[in-house]
mmCIF file of C-alpha atoms in Angstrom:
data_model
loop_
_atom_site.group_PDB
_atom_site.id
_atom_site.type_symbol
_atom_site.label_atom_id
_atom_site.label_comp_id
_atom_site.label_asym_id
_atom_site.label_seq_id
_atom_site.Cartn_x
_atom_site.Cartn_y
_atom_site.Cartn_z
ATOM 1 C CA UNK A 268 0.000 0.000 0.000
ATOM 2 C CA UNK A 269 2.763 2.458 0.943
ATOM 3 C CA UNK A 270 4.670 1.578 -2.231
ATOM 4 C CA UNK A 271 1.588 2.314 -4.291
ATOM 5 C CA UNK A 272 1.025 5.697 -2.675
ATOM 6 C CA UNK A 273 4.654 6.846 -2.784
ATOM 7 C CA UNK A 274 4.357 8.336 -6.311
ATOM 8 C CA UNK A 275 1.366 10.335 -5.096
ATOM 9 C CA UNK A 276 3.251 11.532 -2.047
ATOM 10 C CA UNK A 277 6.110 12.664 -4.291
ATOM 11 C CA UNK A 278 3.583 14.615 -6.363
ATOM 12 C CA UNK A 279 2.174 16.149 -3.225
ATOM 13 C CA UNK A 280 5.091 18.577 -2.896
ATOM 14 C CA UNK A 281 4.627 19.785 -6.480
ATOM 15 C CA UNK A 282 0.884 20.228 -6.083
ATOM 16 C CA UNK A 283 1.263 21.915 -2.700
ATOM 17 C CA UNK A 284 3.749 24.380 -4.153
ATOM 18 C CA UNK A 285 1.294 25.255 -6.904
ATOM 19 C CA UNK A 286 -1.490 25.658 -4.367
ATOM 20 C CA UNK A 287 0.596 28.012 -2.247
ATOM 21 C CA UNK A 288 1.676 30.031 -5.261
ATOM 22 C CA UNK A 289 -1.852 30.373 -6.594
ATOM 23 C CA UNK A 290 -3.526 33.568 -5.479
ATOM 24 C CA UNK A 291 -7.223 32.968 -5.483
ATOM 25 C CA UNK A 292 -9.346 35.852 -4.323
ATOM 26 C CA UNK A 293 -10.996 34.791 -1.101
ATOM 27 C CA UNK A 294 -14.469 36.238 -1.252
ATOM 28 C CA UNK A 295 -16.491 36.593 1.924
ATOM 29 C CA UNK A 296 -19.372 34.138 2.358
ATOM 30 C CA UNK A 297 -22.569 35.182 0.660
ATOM 31 C CA UNK A 298 -25.184 36.542 2.999
ATOM 32 C CA UNK A 299 -26.714 33.183 3.757
ATOM 33 C CA UNK A 300 -27.255 31.622 7.147
ATOM 34 C CA UNK A 301 -26.151 28.018 7.311
ATOM 35 C CA UNK A 302 -28.120 26.093 9.885
ATOM 36 C CA UNK A 303 -27.523 22.554 11.033
ATOM 37 C CA UNK A 304 -30.343 20.290 12.188
ATOM 38 C CA UNK A 305 -30.230 17.306 14.468
ATOM 39 C CA UNK A 306 -31.511 13.959 13.292
ATOM 40 C CA UNK A 307 -35.288 13.804 13.219
ATOM 41 C CA UNK A 308 -37.890 11.075 13.605
ATOM 42 C CA UNK A 309 -41.152 10.767 11.681
ATOM 43 C CA UNK A 310 -42.746 13.754 13.363
ATOM 44 C CA UNK A 311 -43.834 17.193 12.302
ATOM 45 C CA UNK A 312 -41.100 19.822 11.996
ATOM 46 C CA UNK A 313 -39.514 21.008 15.198
ATOM 47 C CA UNK A 314 -37.456 24.127 15.770
ATOM 48 C CA UNK A 315 -33.982 23.947 14.190
ATOM 49 C CA UNK A 316 -31.324 22.622 16.543
ATOM 50 C CA UNK A 317 -27.706 23.712 16.248
ATOM 51 C CA UNK A 318 -25.631 20.540 16.082
ATOM 52 C CA UNK A 319 -22.013 21.363 15.475
ATOM 53 C CA UNK A 320 -21.595 24.740 13.791
ATOM 54 C CA UNK A 321 -20.117 23.297 10.601
ATOM 55 C CA UNK A 322 -17.616 25.783 9.286
ATOM 56 C CA UNK A 323 -17.470 27.418 5.869
ATOM 57 C CA UNK A 324 -14.163 28.016 4.158
ATOM 58 C CA UNK A 325 -13.053 31.448 2.982
ATOM 59 C CA UNK A 326 -13.141 30.643 -0.744
ATOM 60 C CA UNK A 327 -16.012 30.439 -3.207
ATOM 61 C CA UNK A 328 -14.869 26.901 -4.009
ATOM 62 C CA UNK A 329 -11.769 24.739 -3.372
ATOM 63 C CA UNK A 330 -8.596 25.801 -5.194
ATOM 64 C CA UNK A 331 -8.351 22.295 -6.639
ATOM 65 C CA UNK A 332 -11.718 22.596 -8.424
ATOM 66 C CA UNK A 333 -12.863 24.502 -11.472
ATOM 67 C CA UNK A 334 -10.513 26.475 -13.717
ATOM 68 C CA UNK A 335 -7.777 27.397 -11.252
ATOM 69 C CA UNK A 336 -4.082 26.736 -12.028
ATOM 70 C CA UNK A 337 -4.034 24.041 -9.340
ATOM 71 C CA UNK A 338 -7.079 22.350 -10.827
ATOM 72 C CA UNK A 339 -5.530 22.407 -14.305
ATOM 73 C CA UNK A 340 -2.286 20.927 -12.964
ATOM 74 C CA UNK A 341 -4.150 18.051 -11.308
ATOM 75 C CA UNK A 342 -6.113 17.477 -14.520
ATOM 76 C CA UNK A 343 -2.880 17.278 -16.537
ATOM 77 C CA UNK A 344 -1.501 14.711 -14.099
ATOM 78 C CA UNK A 345 -4.680 12.648 -14.267
ATOM 79 C CA UNK A 346 -4.696 12.714 -18.077
ATOM 80 C CA UNK A 347 -1.277 11.005 -18.140
ATOM 81 C CA UNK A 348 -2.440 7.390 -18.567
ATOM 82 C CA UNK A 349 0.303 5.565 -16.626
ATOM 83 C CA UNK A 350 -0.208 7.900 -13.678
ATOM 84 C CA UNK A 351 -3.990 7.663 -13.991
ATOM 85 C CA UNK A 352 -3.757 3.889 -13.641
ATOM 86 C CA UNK A 353 -1.738 4.299 -10.432
ATOM 87 C CA UNK A 354 -4.192 6.886 -9.139
ATOM 88 C CA UNK A 355 -7.207 4.717 -9.907
ATOM 89 C CA UNK A 356 -5.727 1.687 -8.146
ATOM 90 C CA UNK A 357 -4.512 3.849 -5.280
ATOM 91 C CA UNK A 358 -7.947 5.420 -4.862
ATOM 92 C CA UNK A 359 -9.626 2.036 -4.750
ATOM 93 C CA UNK A 360 -7.205 0.708 -2.137
ATOM 94 C CA UNK A 361 -7.569 3.834 -0.025
ATOM 95 C CA UNK A 362 -11.374 3.573 -0.156
ATOM 96 C CA UNK A 363 -11.347 -0.074 0.938
ATOM 97 C CA UNK A 364 -8.686 0.265 3.641
ATOM 98 C CA UNK A 365 -10.347 3.391 5.073
ATOM 99 C CA UNK A 366 -13.664 1.551 5.254
ATOM 100 C CA UNK A 367 -12.237 -1.514 6.946
ATOM 101 C CA UNK A 368 -10.273 0.587 9.447
ATOM 102 C CA UNK A 369 -13.663 2.005 10.432
ATOM 103 C CA UNK A 370 -15.140 -1.479 10.939
ATOM 104 C CA UNK A 371 -16.998 -1.459 7.638
ATOM 105 C CA UNK A 372 -16.439 -4.960 6.194
ATOM 106 C CA UNK A 373 -16.190 -3.813 2.564
ATOM 107 C CA UNK A 374 -14.900 -7.067 1.051
ATOM 108 C CA UNK A 375 -17.270 -9.260 3.043
ATOM 109 C CA UNK A 376 -20.307 -7.156 2.180
ATOM 110 C CA UNK A 377 -19.450 -7.249 -1.511
ATOM 111 C CA UNK A 378 -18.827 -10.996 -1.379
ATOM 112 C CA UNK A 379 -22.240 -11.620 0.156
ATOM 113 C CA UNK A 380 -23.953 -9.705 -2.643
ATOM 114 C CA UNK A 381 -21.953 -11.340 -5.427
ATOM 115 C CA UNK A 382 -22.632 -14.819 -4.034
ATOM 116 C CA UNK A 383 -26.354 -14.193 -3.547
ATOM 117 C CA UNK A 384 -29.276 -14.606 -5.936
ATOM 118 C CA UNK A 385 -29.210 -10.918 -6.868
ATOM 119 C CA UNK A 386 -28.724 -11.796 -10.545
ATOM 120 C CA UNK A 387 -32.299 -13.080 -10.721
ATOM 121 C CA UNK A 388 -33.574 -9.524 -10.216
ATOM 122 C CA UNK A 389 -32.113 -8.270 -13.494
ATOM 123 C CA UNK A 390 -34.888 -9.507 -15.776
ATOM 124 C CA UNK A 391 -37.601 -7.721 -13.817
ATOM 125 C CA UNK A 392 -35.548 -4.524 -13.448
ATOM 126 C CA UNK A 393 -33.767 -3.892 -16.724
ATOM 127 C CA UNK A 394 -35.309 -1.698 -19.403
ATOM 128 C CA UNK A 395 -33.802 -3.254 -22.531
ATOM 129 C CA UNK A 396 -34.760 -0.274 -24.701
ATOM 130 C CA UNK A 397 -32.910 2.261 -22.555
ATOM 131 C CA UNK A 398 -30.036 3.998 -24.350
ATOM 132 C CA UNK A 399 -27.278 5.058 -21.973
ATOM 133 C CA UNK A 400 -26.040 8.657 -22.363
ATOM 134 C CA UNK A 401 -22.398 8.975 -23.377
ATOM 135 C CA UNK A 402 -21.225 10.510 -20.094
ATOM 136 C CA UNK A 403 -22.526 7.514 -18.152
ATOM 137 C CA UNK A 404 -20.183 5.159 -19.985
ATOM 138 C CA UNK A 405 -17.135 6.830 -18.423
ATOM 139 C CA UNK A 406 -15.132 5.152 -15.654
ATOM 140 C CA UNK A 407 -16.437 6.197 -12.234
ATOM 141 C CA UNK A 408 -15.109 5.555 -8.746
ATOM 142 C CA UNK A 409 -12.132 3.526 -10.000
ATOM 143 C CA UNK A 410 -14.379 1.093 -11.935
ATOM 144 C CA UNK A 411 -13.385 0.921 -15.603
ATOM 145 C CA UNK A 412 -16.998 0.164 -16.586
ATOM 146 C CA UNK A 413 -18.343 2.794 -14.210
ATOM 147 C CA UNK A 414 -21.711 2.001 -12.693
ATOM 148 C CA UNK A 415 -22.572 -0.670 -15.242
ATOM 149 C CA UNK A 416 -20.982 -3.591 -13.415
ATOM 150 C CA UNK A 417 -21.908 -6.054 -10.674
ATOM 151 C CA UNK A 418 -18.770 -5.206 -8.689
ATOM 152 C CA UNK A 419 -19.688 -1.513 -8.438
ATOM 153 C CA UNK A 420 -23.212 -2.474 -7.374
ATOM 154 C CA UNK A 421 -21.982 -5.009 -4.820
ATOM 155 C CA UNK A 422 -19.590 -2.511 -3.238
ATOM 156 C CA UNK A 423 -21.923 0.501 -3.297
ATOM 157 C CA UNK A 424 -23.384 0.086 0.176
ATOM 158 C CA UNK A 425 -19.980 -0.265 1.839
ATOM 159 C CA UNK A 426 -18.695 2.703 -0.175
ATOM 160 C CA UNK A 427 -21.640 4.789 0.989
ATOM 161 C CA UNK A 428 -21.041 3.805 4.614
ATOM 162 C CA UNK A 429 -17.412 4.806 4.230
ATOM 163 C CA UNK A 430 -18.416 8.169 2.721
ATOM 164 C CA UNK A 431 -20.649 8.855 5.716
ATOM 165 C CA UNK A 432 -17.894 7.937 8.165
ATOM 166 C CA UNK A 433 -15.361 10.159 6.373
ATOM 167 C CA UNK A 434 -17.809 13.069 6.423
ATOM 168 C CA UNK A 435 -18.185 12.801 10.208
ATOM 169 C CA UNK A 436 -14.934 11.326 11.551
ATOM 170 C CA UNK A 437 -15.616 12.550 15.091
ATOM 171 C CA UNK A 438 -18.902 10.669 15.392
ATOM 172 C CA UNK A 439 -18.716 7.888 17.960
ATOM 173 C CA UNK A 440 -19.940 5.263 15.486
ATOM 174 C CA UNK A 441 -21.193 4.710 11.962
ATOM 175 C CA UNK A 442 -24.713 4.681 13.370
ATOM 176 C CA UNK A 443 -24.261 8.126 14.893
ATOM 177 C CA UNK A 444 -22.656 9.451 11.689
ATOM 178 C CA UNK A 445 -25.621 8.160 9.675
ATOM 179 C CA UNK A 446 -28.066 9.686 12.139
ATOM 180 C CA UNK A 447 -26.418 13.083 11.720
ATOM 181 C CA UNK A 448 -25.854 13.043 7.963
ATOM 182 C CA UNK A 449 -29.199 11.487 6.982
ATOM 183 C CA UNK A 450 -31.128 13.070 9.836
ATOM 184 C CA UNK A 451 -30.029 16.611 8.978
ATOM 185 C CA UNK A 452 -30.805 16.014 5.295
ATOM 186 C CA UNK A 453 -34.295 14.663 6.010
ATOM 187 C CA UNK A 454 -35.002 17.428 8.509
ATOM 188 C CA UNK A 455 -34.045 20.069 5.946
ATOM 189 C CA UNK A 456 -36.416 18.504 3.412
ATOM 190 C CA UNK A 457 -39.297 18.201 5.854
ATOM 191 C CA UNK A 458 -38.998 21.728 7.196
ATOM 192 C CA UNK A 459 -38.772 23.228 3.716
ATOM 193 C CA UNK A 460 -41.851 21.349 2.503
ATOM 194 C CA UNK A 461 -43.909 22.323 5.548
ATOM 195 C CA UNK A 462 -42.852 25.965 5.277
ATOM 196 C CA UNK A 463 -43.409 26.484 1.557
ATOM 197 C CA UNK A 464 -46.093 24.012 0.448
ATOM 198 C CA UNK A 465 -49.800 24.613 0.983
ATOM 199 C CA UNK A 466 -50.133 20.973 2.019
ATOM 200 C CA UNK A 467 -47.510 19.479 4.298
ATOM 201 C CA UNK A 468 -48.542 15.988 3.194
ATOM 202 C CA UNK A 469 -46.058 14.083 1.027
ATOM 203 C CA UNK A 470 -47.886 11.421 -0.980
ATOM 204 C CA UNK A 471 -45.464 10.614 -3.807
ATOM 205 C CA UNK A 472 -41.643 10.671 -3.757
ATOM 206 C CA UNK A 473 -39.121 10.085 -6.549
ATOM 207 C CA UNK A 474 -35.452 9.461 -5.693
ATOM 208 C CA UNK A 475 -33.479 10.091 -8.902
ATOM 209 C CA UNK A 476 -30.047 8.481 -9.044
ATOM 210 C CA UNK A 477 -30.983 6.177 -6.187
ATOM 211 C CA UNK A 478 -28.017 3.792 -6.648
ATOM 212 C CA UNK A 479 -28.645 0.702 -4.489
ATOM 213 C CA UNK A 480 -31.526 2.392 -2.722
ATOM 214 C CA UNK A 481 -29.951 3.651 0.494
ATOM 215 C CA UNK A 482 -31.303 7.207 0.212
ATOM 216 C CA UNK A 483 -34.604 5.790 -1.076
ATOM 217 C CA UNK A 484 -35.054 3.681 2.030
ATOM 218 C CA UNK A 485 -34.342 6.638 4.311
ATOM 219 C CA UNK A 486 -37.011 8.633 2.469
ATOM 220 C CA UNK A 487 -39.472 5.746 2.756
ATOM 221 C CA UNK A 488 -38.782 5.474 6.493
ATOM 222 C CA UNK A 489 -39.178 9.228 6.993
ATOM 223 C CA UNK A 490 -42.450 9.402 5.020
ATOM 224 C CA UNK A 491 -44.039 5.981 5.672
ATOM 225 C CA UNK A 492 -47.420 6.856 4.120
ATOM 226 C CA UNK A 493 -45.899 7.992 0.814
ATOM 227 C CA UNK A 494 -45.476 6.004 -2.369
ATOM 228 C CA UNK A 495 -41.715 6.015 -2.937
ATOM 229 C CA UNK A 496 -39.920 5.250 -6.203
ATOM 230 C CA UNK A 497 -36.173 4.880 -6.748
ATOM 231 C CA UNK A 498 -34.890 5.591 -10.267
ATOM 232 C CA UNK A 499 -31.418 4.907 -11.630
ATOM 233 C CA UNK A 500 -29.539 4.395 -14.898
ATOM 234 C CA UNK A 501 -27.756 1.293 -13.610
ATOM 235 C CA UNK A 502 -29.789 -1.930 -13.687
ATOM 236 C CA UNK A 503 -27.044 -3.518 -11.571
ATOM 237 C CA UNK A 504 -27.586 -1.005 -8.770
ATOM 238 C CA UNK A 505 -31.355 -1.404 -9.009
ATOM 239 C CA UNK A 506 -31.092 -5.200 -8.913
ATOM 240 C CA UNK A 507 -29.134 -4.931 -5.659
ATOM 241 C CA UNK A 508 -31.676 -2.427 -4.299
ATOM 242 C CA UNK A 509 -34.597 -4.721 -5.104
ATOM 243 C CA UNK A 510 -32.773 -7.802 -3.800
ATOM 244 C CA UNK A 511 -32.048 -6.128 -0.449
ATOM 245 C CA UNK A 512 -35.530 -4.650 -0.146
ATOM 246 C CA UNK A 513 -37.132 -8.052 -0.640
ATOM 247 C CA UNK A 514 -35.130 -9.397 2.276
ATOM 248 C CA UNK A 515 -35.851 -6.480 4.594
ATOM 249 C CA UNK A 516 -38.836 -5.955 6.863
ATOM 250 C CA UNK A 517 -41.915 -5.689 4.603
ATOM 251 C CA UNK A 518 -43.271 -2.171 4.112
ATOM 252 C CA UNK A 519 -46.927 -1.237 4.079
ATOM 253 C CA UNK A 520 -46.236 0.497 0.752
ATOM 254 C CA UNK A 521 -43.423 -1.267 -1.167
ATOM 255 C CA UNK A 522 -40.749 0.810 -2.878
ATOM 256 C CA UNK A 523 -40.915 0.806 -6.675
ATOM 257 C CA UNK A 524 -37.625 0.576 -8.617
ATOM 258 C CA UNK A 525 -37.404 2.189 -12.072
ATOM 259 C CA UNK A 526 -34.648 1.714 -14.666
ATOM 260 C CA UNK A 527 -34.687 5.002 -16.562
ATOM 261 C CA UNK A 528 -32.748 8.148 -17.412
ATOM 262 C CA UNK A 529 -33.308 10.919 -14.867
ATOM 263 C CA UNK A 530 -33.050 13.510 -17.631
ATOM 264 C CA UNK A 531 -36.099 12.070 -19.398
ATOM 265 C CA UNK A 532 -37.903 9.690 -17.069
ATOM 266 C CA UNK A 533 -41.027 9.143 -19.134
ATOM 267 C CA UNK A 534 -43.080 9.532 -15.944
ATOM 268 C CA UNK A 535 -46.244 11.695 -15.884
ATOM 269 C CA UNK A 536 -45.908 15.432 -15.281
ATOM 270 C CA UNK A 537 -46.969 16.842 -11.898
ATOM 271 C CA UNK A 538 -47.024 13.395 -10.298
ATOM 272 C CA UNK A 539 -44.719 13.875 -7.264
ATOM 273 C CA UNK A 540 -44.657 15.990 -4.120
ATOM 274 C CA UNK A 541 -40.942 15.451 -3.502
ATOM 275 C CA UNK A 542 -38.085 14.747 -5.903
ATOM 276 C CA UNK A 543 -34.683 13.974 -4.395
ATOM 277 C CA UNK A 544 -31.205 13.751 -5.929
ATOM 278 C CA UNK A 545 -28.760 12.610 -3.263
ATOM 279 C CA UNK A 546 -25.020 12.611 -4.107
ATOM 280 C CA UNK A 547 -25.787 12.540 -7.842
ATOM 281 C CA UNK A 548 -24.937 15.920 -9.372
ATOM 282 C CA UNK A 549 -21.160 15.779 -8.815
ATOM 283 C CA UNK A 550 -21.127 12.783 -11.176
ATOM 284 C CA UNK A 551 -22.782 14.730 -14.006
ATOM 285 C CA UNK A 552 -21.669 17.180 -16.704
ATOM 286 C CA UNK A 553 -23.268 20.626 -16.526
ATOM 287 C CA UNK A 554 -25.708 19.888 -19.372
ATOM 288 C CA UNK A 555 -26.977 16.843 -17.491
ATOM 289 C CA UNK A 556 -27.395 18.819 -14.258
ATOM 290 C CA UNK A 557 -29.547 21.320 -16.160
ATOM 291 C CA UNK A 558 -31.645 18.535 -17.682
ATOM 292 C CA UNK A 559 -32.123 16.788 -14.331
ATOM 293 C CA UNK A 560 -33.332 19.995 -12.691
ATOM 294 C CA UNK A 561 -35.752 20.729 -15.549
ATOM 295 C CA UNK A 562 -37.120 17.188 -15.450
ATOM 296 C CA UNK A 563 -37.611 17.440 -11.688
ATOM 297 C CA UNK A 564 -39.577 20.669 -12.197
ATOM 298 C CA UNK A 565 -41.809 18.921 -14.752
ATOM 299 C CA UNK A 566 -42.431 15.973 -12.445
ATOM 300 C CA UNK A 567 -43.317 17.991 -9.344
ATOM 301 C CA UNK A 568 -46.803 19.164 -8.491
ATOM 302 C CA UNK A 569 -47.344 22.864 -7.689
ATOM 303 C CA UNK A 570 -45.950 23.384 -4.200
ATOM 304 C CA UNK A 571 -43.723 20.333 -4.577
ATOM 305 C CA UNK A 572 -40.193 20.236 -3.193
ATOM 306 C CA UNK A 573 -36.899 19.464 -4.920
ATOM 307 C CA UNK A 574 -34.107 18.339 -2.593
ATOM 308 C CA UNK A 575 -30.484 18.171 -3.714
ATOM 309 C CA UNK A 576 -27.642 17.071 -1.467
ATOM 310 C CA UNK A 577 -24.015 16.914 -2.549
ATOM 311 C CA UNK A 578 -20.524 18.327 -2.004
ATOM 312 C CA UNK A 579 -20.553 21.884 -0.676
ATOM 313 C CA UNK A 580 -18.423 24.416 -2.534
ATOM 314 C CA UNK A 581 -18.061 26.300 0.745
ATOM 315 C CA UNK A 582 -17.029 23.362 2.944
ATOM 316 C CA UNK A 583 -13.925 24.247 4.937
ATOM 317 C CA UNK A 584 -13.029 20.543 5.115
ATOM 318 C CA UNK A 585 -13.109 20.130 1.337
ATOM 319 C CA UNK A 586 -11.261 23.390 0.728
ATOM 320 C CA UNK A 587 -8.433 22.136 2.964
ATOM 321 C CA UNK A 588 -8.064 18.601 1.577
ATOM 322 C CA UNK A 589 -4.481 17.395 1.197
ATOM 323 C CA UNK A 590 -3.023 17.237 -2.339
ATOM 324 C CA UNK A 591 -2.960 13.436 -2.334
ATOM 325 C CA UNK A 592 -6.599 13.175 -1.308
ATOM 326 C CA UNK A 593 -8.010 15.699 -3.760
ATOM 327 C CA UNK A 594 -5.937 14.199 -6.582
ATOM 328 C CA UNK A 595 -7.333 10.748 -5.778
ATOM 329 C CA UNK A 596 -10.880 12.124 -5.651
ATOM 330 C CA UNK A 597 -10.572 13.904 -8.996
ATOM 331 C CA UNK A 598 -9.129 10.781 -10.602
ATOM 332 C CA UNK A 599 -12.376 8.915 -9.830
ATOM 333 C CA UNK A 600 -14.877 11.735 -10.515
ATOM 334 C CA UNK A 601 -14.577 12.808 -14.176
ATOM 335 C CA UNK A 602 -17.144 15.635 -13.968
ATOM 336 C CA UNK A 603 -16.299 17.100 -10.577
ATOM 337 C CA UNK A 604 -14.977 20.373 -12.009
ATOM 338 C CA UNK A 605 -18.171 20.928 -14.003
ATOM 339 C CA UNK A 606 -20.227 20.413 -10.866
ATOM 340 C CA UNK A 607 -18.128 22.895 -8.896
ATOM 341 C CA UNK A 608 -18.511 25.507 -11.651
ATOM 342 C CA UNK A 609 -22.302 25.166 -11.829
ATOM 343 C CA UNK A 610 -24.252 27.922 -10.088
ATOM 344 C CA UNK A 611 -27.014 25.811 -8.571
ATOM 345 C CA UNK A 612 -29.094 28.749 -7.334
ATOM 346 C CA UNK A 613 -29.181 30.244 -10.820
ATOM 347 C CA UNK A 614 -29.835 26.847 -12.402
ATOM 348 C CA UNK A 615 -32.840 26.329 -10.136
ATOM 349 C CA UNK A 616 -34.177 29.840 -10.730
ATOM 350 C CA UNK A 617 -33.906 29.454 -14.498
ATOM 351 C CA UNK A 618 -35.854 26.182 -14.293
ATOM 352 C CA UNK A 619 -38.664 27.996 -12.469
ATOM 353 C CA UNK A 620 -38.049 27.061 -8.838
ATOM 354 C CA UNK A 621 -38.624 29.498 -5.980
ATOM 355 C CA UNK A 622 -37.833 29.537 -2.243
ATOM 356 C CA UNK A 623 -34.308 28.246 -2.877
ATOM 357 C CA UNK A 624 -32.610 27.439 0.436
ATOM 358 C CA UNK A 625 -29.152 26.035 1.180
ATOM 359 C CA UNK A 626 -28.126 24.398 4.448
ATOM 360 C CA UNK A 627 -24.755 22.910 5.344
ATOM 361 C CA UNK A 628 -26.040 19.625 6.751
ATOM 362 C CA UNK A 629 -22.653 18.083 7.594
ATOM 363 C CA UNK A 630 -19.046 19.263 7.305
ATOM 364 C CA UNK A 631 -18.770 18.300 3.612
ATOM 365 C CA UNK A 632 -22.279 18.421 2.154
ATOM 366 C CA UNK A 633 -24.930 21.005 1.384
ATOM 367 C CA UNK A 634 -28.652 20.323 1.080
ATOM 368 C CA UNK A 635 -30.437 22.640 -1.342
ATOM 369 C CA UNK A 636 -34.217 22.709 -1.308
ATOM 370 C CA UNK A 637 -36.562 24.556 -3.680
ATOM 371 C CA UNK A 638 -40.257 24.783 -4.483
ATOM 372 C CA UNK A 639 -42.391 24.636 -7.632
ATOM 373 C CA UNK A 640 -44.650 27.743 -7.506
ATOM 374 C CA UNK A 641 -48.207 27.083 -6.317
#
């Protein structure tokens, strides 16, 4: 492991020097109050509770993202194929070792999925007529075939657990970290919908980019009387989601899994009260982000809520990542720069959304909520 990372550590000095030499104007935070909520149960909205005072950085976005000299240097390094191969393998090993150091049995969890009967779910899940957009065929997360592989699907739950643990390293356990990260996100959604919708009732929910259904299940637990659908481009992820859901405690209203493109779902207009995209947009080119937001607007009823959660441009933690870490991240996220350069507030306004609100719901992630006009 150390031998594999040594080339990256040698690069660290070069990248650090560039970072220190780069003079990026540090703009003051926009006049927006960032509020952090404690985890919530299935109850009506309570008063906001300050949890940890998650801190904003001084920059508009990290120096390693966008069109900065540092970002361009990292991109040049990543584009060098021999180095990219080292980075990709290094990233994968770091992800797995970090997870297992935090008592997340990554390899064992993946093995259990791959040795199960999950493959039988594919026939009932896969939409054979679906044409995958070009961007989706790129390598993601150190998988050469991206999200269109059983291995990526089998490892997704462990990877998500590891992401949560890395976001909240001071939490006493994975359970506590999940309670904070998911609880704050759900609380932000619930409070926004109650505040800005004429009806606080949520009857129909669509989780776009649901992966193996982790965010979908949290939404279903939070809103137990709602009809919840999880939609994804990967039939492998959806097969795992359906396989796990069948083996879980039965729900009064089963989750529906849909293999479709979130940019053009084919679902009826004005058919949902809540549309969620959790940790999706950073994996998309700008044009896809725009299309996803427009499709969400079409799908939502008047007064409906859109909820986006993803990397925060203003996160102090992300702005201060070490050179090795942000180089590894960028090597596995081909569209990260486009995400960081997208003005989400403006994108939402142009699509027609109102009441746009942003809340830093953990040290790394922002939850943005918005409303379709009544």
